[in-house]
Amino acid sequence: MRKRRVEEKKRKDKKRRDKKKEKDKGKKGAVTNSWGKYGIIKETDMCNKMPEFIAWLVEVKQVNLKSLPNWEERQLFKDFMEDHNTATFPSKKYYDLDAYYLAKMNKEEKRGYSKVQDTEQTVFDDEEQRRQELRIERERQEEEQVVALKGSM
């Protein structure tokens, strides 16, 4: 009887150890299987990834970069770097802002939205701009005349 109890206790202990080993197996290695999925960055890449880093600080951490001391900025960049390398950002835009917004614009164009026009004037040649406006107006009037002639025939 005593022998049976001892054997039963050993089996239970073995089961507990096996369950503990199974739990520990999941803790080894990377958190996800996507280490470096979007590339691996280092602390020296801080200048290259500054737009993404600033967007991440403002949107995820709700922190203004200008109010941070240099040492805290470096600490936050380490957090950014870890999230980038392990591919755990909440949005894909923090990996590459330019590609994200380019894809977004292409998607909107495919859906049928009109192309976004520049509202800010970058060329300040008033005479050339006026000539183009007059040329466009003349072409429009000519088209109206052609339509009117076709209608009268």
mmCIF file of C-alpha atoms in Angstrom:
data_model
loop_
_atom_site.group_PDB
_atom_site.id
_atom_site.type_symbol
_atom_site.label_atom_id
_atom_site.label_comp_id
_atom_site.label_asym_id
_atom_site.label_seq_id
_atom_site.Cartn_x
_atom_site.Cartn_y
_atom_site.Cartn_z
ATOM 1 C CA MET A 1 0.000 0.000 0.000
ATOM 2 C CA ARG A 2 2.744 2.373 0.907
ATOM 3 C CA LYS A 3 4.592 1.440 -2.262
ATOM 4 C CA ARG A 4 1.538 2.300 -4.339
ATOM 5 C CA ARG A 5 1.294 5.763 -2.734
ATOM 6 C CA VAL A 6 4.941 6.495 -3.398
ATOM 7 C CA GLU A 7 4.594 5.487 -7.063
ATOM 8 C CA GLU A 8 1.460 7.593 -7.435
ATOM 9 C CA LYS A 9 3.230 10.597 -5.905
ATOM 10 C CA LYS A 10 6.151 10.142 -8.304
ATOM 11 C CA ARG A 11 3.776 10.085 -11.303
ATOM 12 C CA LYS A 12 2.089 13.311 -10.142
ATOM 13 C CA ASP A 13 5.438 15.012 -9.616
ATOM 14 C CA LYS A 14 6.553 13.929 -13.081
ATOM 15 C CA LYS A 15 3.361 15.313 -14.624
ATOM 16 C CA ARG A 16 3.908 18.662 -12.853
ATOM 17 C CA ARG A 17 7.493 18.842 -14.093
ATOM 18 C CA ASP A 18 6.416 18.017 -17.647
ATOM 19 C CA LYS A 19 3.738 20.729 -17.573
ATOM 20 C CA LYS A 20 6.276 23.224 -16.241
ATOM 21 C CA LYS A 21 8.718 22.307 -19.020
ATOM 22 C CA GLU A 22 5.981 22.847 -21.622
ATOM 23 C CA LYS A 23 5.242 26.292 -20.184
ATOM 24 C CA ASP A 24 8.933 27.208 -20.206
ATOM 25 C CA LYS A 25 9.344 26.112 -23.833
ATOM 26 C CA GLY A 26 7.177 28.981 -25.014
ATOM 27 C CA LYS A 27 9.369 31.535 -23.219
ATOM 28 C CA LYS A 28 12.557 30.693 -25.109
ATOM 29 C CA GLY A 29 13.522 32.589 -28.252
ATOM 30 C CA ALA A 30 11.892 35.608 -29.859
ATOM 31 C CA VAL A 31 8.441 36.729 -28.851
ATOM 32 C CA THR A 32 7.213 36.403 -32.434
ATOM 33 C CA ASN A 33 8.472 34.612 -35.488
ATOM 34 C CA SER A 34 8.807 37.931 -37.292
ATOM 35 C CA TRP A 35 12.165 39.142 -35.959
ATOM 36 C CA GLY A 36 13.536 41.509 -38.556
ATOM 37 C CA LYS A 37 10.487 41.201 -40.808
ATOM 38 C CA TYR A 38 10.738 44.904 -41.712
ATOM 39 C CA GLY A 39 14.504 45.095 -41.325
ATOM 40 C CA ILE A 40 16.726 45.455 -38.317
ATOM 41 C CA ILE A 41 17.699 48.898 -37.094
ATOM 42 C CA LYS A 42 20.406 49.934 -34.652
ATOM 43 C CA GLU A 43 21.011 53.011 -32.535
ATOM 44 C CA THR A 44 23.060 54.484 -35.378
ATOM 45 C CA ASP A 45 19.925 54.521 -37.579
ATOM 46 C CA MET A 46 18.286 57.180 -35.425
ATOM 47 C CA CYS A 47 18.776 59.894 -38.065
ATOM 48 C CA ASN A 48 17.378 57.688 -40.843
ATOM 49 C CA LYS A 49 14.270 56.718 -38.881
ATOM 50 C CA MET A 50 13.585 60.140 -37.333
ATOM 51 C CA PRO A 51 10.221 60.796 -39.102
ATOM 52 C CA GLU A 52 8.893 57.373 -38.088
ATOM 53 C CA PHE A 53 10.271 57.810 -34.561
ATOM 54 C CA ILE A 54 8.607 61.213 -34.140
ATOM 55 C CA ALA A 55 5.281 59.882 -35.449
ATOM 56 C CA TRP A 56 5.523 56.945 -33.031
ATOM 57 C CA LEU A 57 6.346 59.261 -30.110
ATOM 58 C CA VAL A 58 3.416 61.553 -30.819
ATOM 59 C CA GLU A 59 0.789 58.941 -31.658
ATOM 60 C CA VAL A 60 1.709 55.981 -29.453
ATOM 61 C CA LYS A 61 3.583 57.472 -26.501
ATOM 62 C CA GLN A 62 1.849 60.900 -26.578
ATOM 63 C CA VAL A 63 5.193 62.636 -26.003
ATOM 64 C CA ASN A 64 6.587 65.762 -27.664
ATOM 65 C CA LEU A 65 10.183 65.266 -28.818
ATOM 66 C CA LYS A 66 11.127 68.893 -28.156
ATOM 67 C CA SER A 67 10.337 68.574 -24.466
ATOM 68 C CA LEU A 68 12.617 65.559 -23.930
ATOM 69 C CA PRO A 69 16.219 65.591 -22.737
ATOM 70 C CA ASN A 70 18.732 63.748 -24.925
ATOM 71 C CA TRP A 71 19.126 60.770 -22.602
ATOM 72 C CA GLU A 72 15.367 60.182 -22.498
ATOM 73 C CA GLU A 73 15.145 60.520 -26.269
ATOM 74 C CA ARG A 74 17.775 57.788 -26.630
ATOM 75 C CA GLN A 75 15.891 55.553 -24.176
ATOM 76 C CA LEU A 76 12.664 55.996 -26.128
ATOM 77 C CA PHE A 77 14.502 55.285 -29.375
ATOM 78 C CA LYS A 78 15.661 51.988 -27.856
ATOM 79 C CA ASP A 79 11.997 51.110 -27.219
ATOM 80 C CA PHE A 80 11.187 52.147 -30.801
ATOM 81 C CA MET A 81 14.095 50.066 -32.075
ATOM 82 C CA GLU A 82 12.900 46.994 -30.145
ATOM 83 C CA ASP A 83 9.354 47.327 -31.495
ATOM 84 C CA HIS A 84 10.704 47.774 -35.034
ATOM 85 C CA ASN A 85 13.035 44.787 -34.886
ATOM 86 C CA THR A 86 10.394 42.495 -33.364
ATOM 87 C CA ALA A 87 7.672 43.798 -35.738
ATOM 88 C CA THR A 88 5.307 44.697 -32.901
ATOM 89 C CA PHE A 89 4.201 48.215 -33.862
ATOM 90 C CA PRO A 90 0.451 48.872 -33.726
ATOM 91 C CA SER A 91 0.494 50.111 -37.343
ATOM 92 C CA LYS A 92 2.609 49.479 -40.434
ATOM 93 C CA LYS A 93 3.174 53.181 -40.938
ATOM 94 C CA TYR A 94 5.856 53.277 -38.218
ATOM 95 C CA TYR A 95 8.111 51.038 -40.314
ATOM 96 C CA ASP A 96 8.207 53.343 -43.353
ATOM 97 C CA LEU A 97 6.096 56.512 -43.421
ATOM 98 C CA ASP A 98 6.747 57.331 -47.086
ATOM 99 C CA ALA A 99 5.709 53.893 -48.313
ATOM 100 C CA TYR A 100 2.637 53.924 -46.056
ATOM 101 C CA TYR A 101 1.329 57.260 -47.350
ATOM 102 C CA LEU A 102 2.193 56.390 -50.961
ATOM 103 C CA ALA A 103 0.202 53.151 -50.677
ATOM 104 C CA LYS A 104 -2.643 55.053 -49.027
ATOM 105 C CA MET A 105 -2.758 57.598 -51.885
ATOM 106 C CA ASN A 106 -2.660 54.836 -54.503
ATOM 107 C CA LYS A 107 -5.505 53.069 -52.755
ATOM 108 C CA GLU A 108 -7.592 56.257 -52.706
ATOM 109 C CA GLU A 109 -6.927 56.828 -56.416
ATOM 110 C CA LYS A 110 -8.070 53.295 -57.212
ATOM 111 C CA ARG A 111 -11.255 53.877 -55.247
ATOM 112 C CA GLY A 112 -12.016 56.836 -57.479
ATOM 113 C CA TYR A 113 -11.072 59.819 -55.379
ATOM 114 C CA SER A 114 -9.753 62.696 -57.426
ATOM 115 C CA LYS A 115 -6.067 63.269 -57.261
ATOM 116 C CA VAL A 116 -5.137 65.604 -54.452
ATOM 117 C CA GLN A 117 -4.090 68.939 -55.900
ATOM 118 C CA ASP A 118 -1.458 71.112 -54.351
ATOM 119 C CA THR A 119 -3.138 73.989 -52.576
ATOM 120 C CA GLU A 120 0.116 75.668 -51.779
ATOM 121 C CA GLN A 121 1.709 77.662 -54.554
ATOM 122 C CA THR A 122 5.309 76.640 -55.137
ATOM 123 C CA VAL A 123 6.018 78.459 -58.417
ATOM 124 C CA PHE A 124 5.592 82.220 -58.377
ATOM 125 C CA ASP A 125 5.508 83.000 -62.109
ATOM 126 C CA ASP A 126 2.275 84.988 -62.385
ATOM 127 C CA GLU A 127 2.654 85.774 -66.075
ATOM 128 C CA GLU A 128 3.098 82.147 -67.115
ATOM 129 C CA GLN A 129 0.216 81.104 -64.874
ATOM 130 C CA ARG A 130 -2.057 83.751 -66.459
ATOM 131 C CA ARG A 131 -1.044 82.612 -69.972
ATOM 132 C CA GLN A 132 -1.993 79.044 -69.088
ATOM 133 C CA GLU A 133 -5.341 80.174 -67.673
ATOM 134 C CA LEU A 134 -6.091 82.132 -70.872
ATOM 135 C CA ARG A 135 -5.066 79.168 -73.071
ATOM 136 C CA ILE A 136 -7.356 76.826 -71.105
ATOM 137 C CA GLU A 137 -10.220 79.326 -71.379
ATOM 138 C CA ARG A 138 -9.697 79.662 -75.172
ATOM 139 C CA GLU A 139 -9.693 75.874 -75.604
ATOM 140 C CA ARG A 140 -12.917 75.625 -73.598
ATOM 141 C CA GLN A 141 -14.593 78.312 -75.728
ATOM 142 C CA GLU A 142 -13.463 76.583 -78.944
ATOM 143 C CA GLU A 143 -14.950 73.314 -77.721
ATOM 144 C CA GLU A 144 -18.236 75.093 -76.934
ATOM 145 C CA GLN A 145 -18.287 76.579 -80.452
ATOM 146 C CA VAL A 146 -17.701 73.149 -82.014
ATOM 147 C CA VAL A 147 -20.527 71.695 -79.934
ATOM 148 C CA ALA A 148 -22.802 74.595 -80.930
ATOM 149 C CA LEU A 149 -21.966 74.104 -84.647
ATOM 150 C CA LYS A 150 -22.660 70.401 -84.420
ATOM 151 C CA GLY A 151 -25.976 71.171 -82.748
ATOM 152 C CA SER A 152 -26.986 73.615 -85.452
ATOM 153 C CA MET A 153 -26.287 71.142 -88.275
#
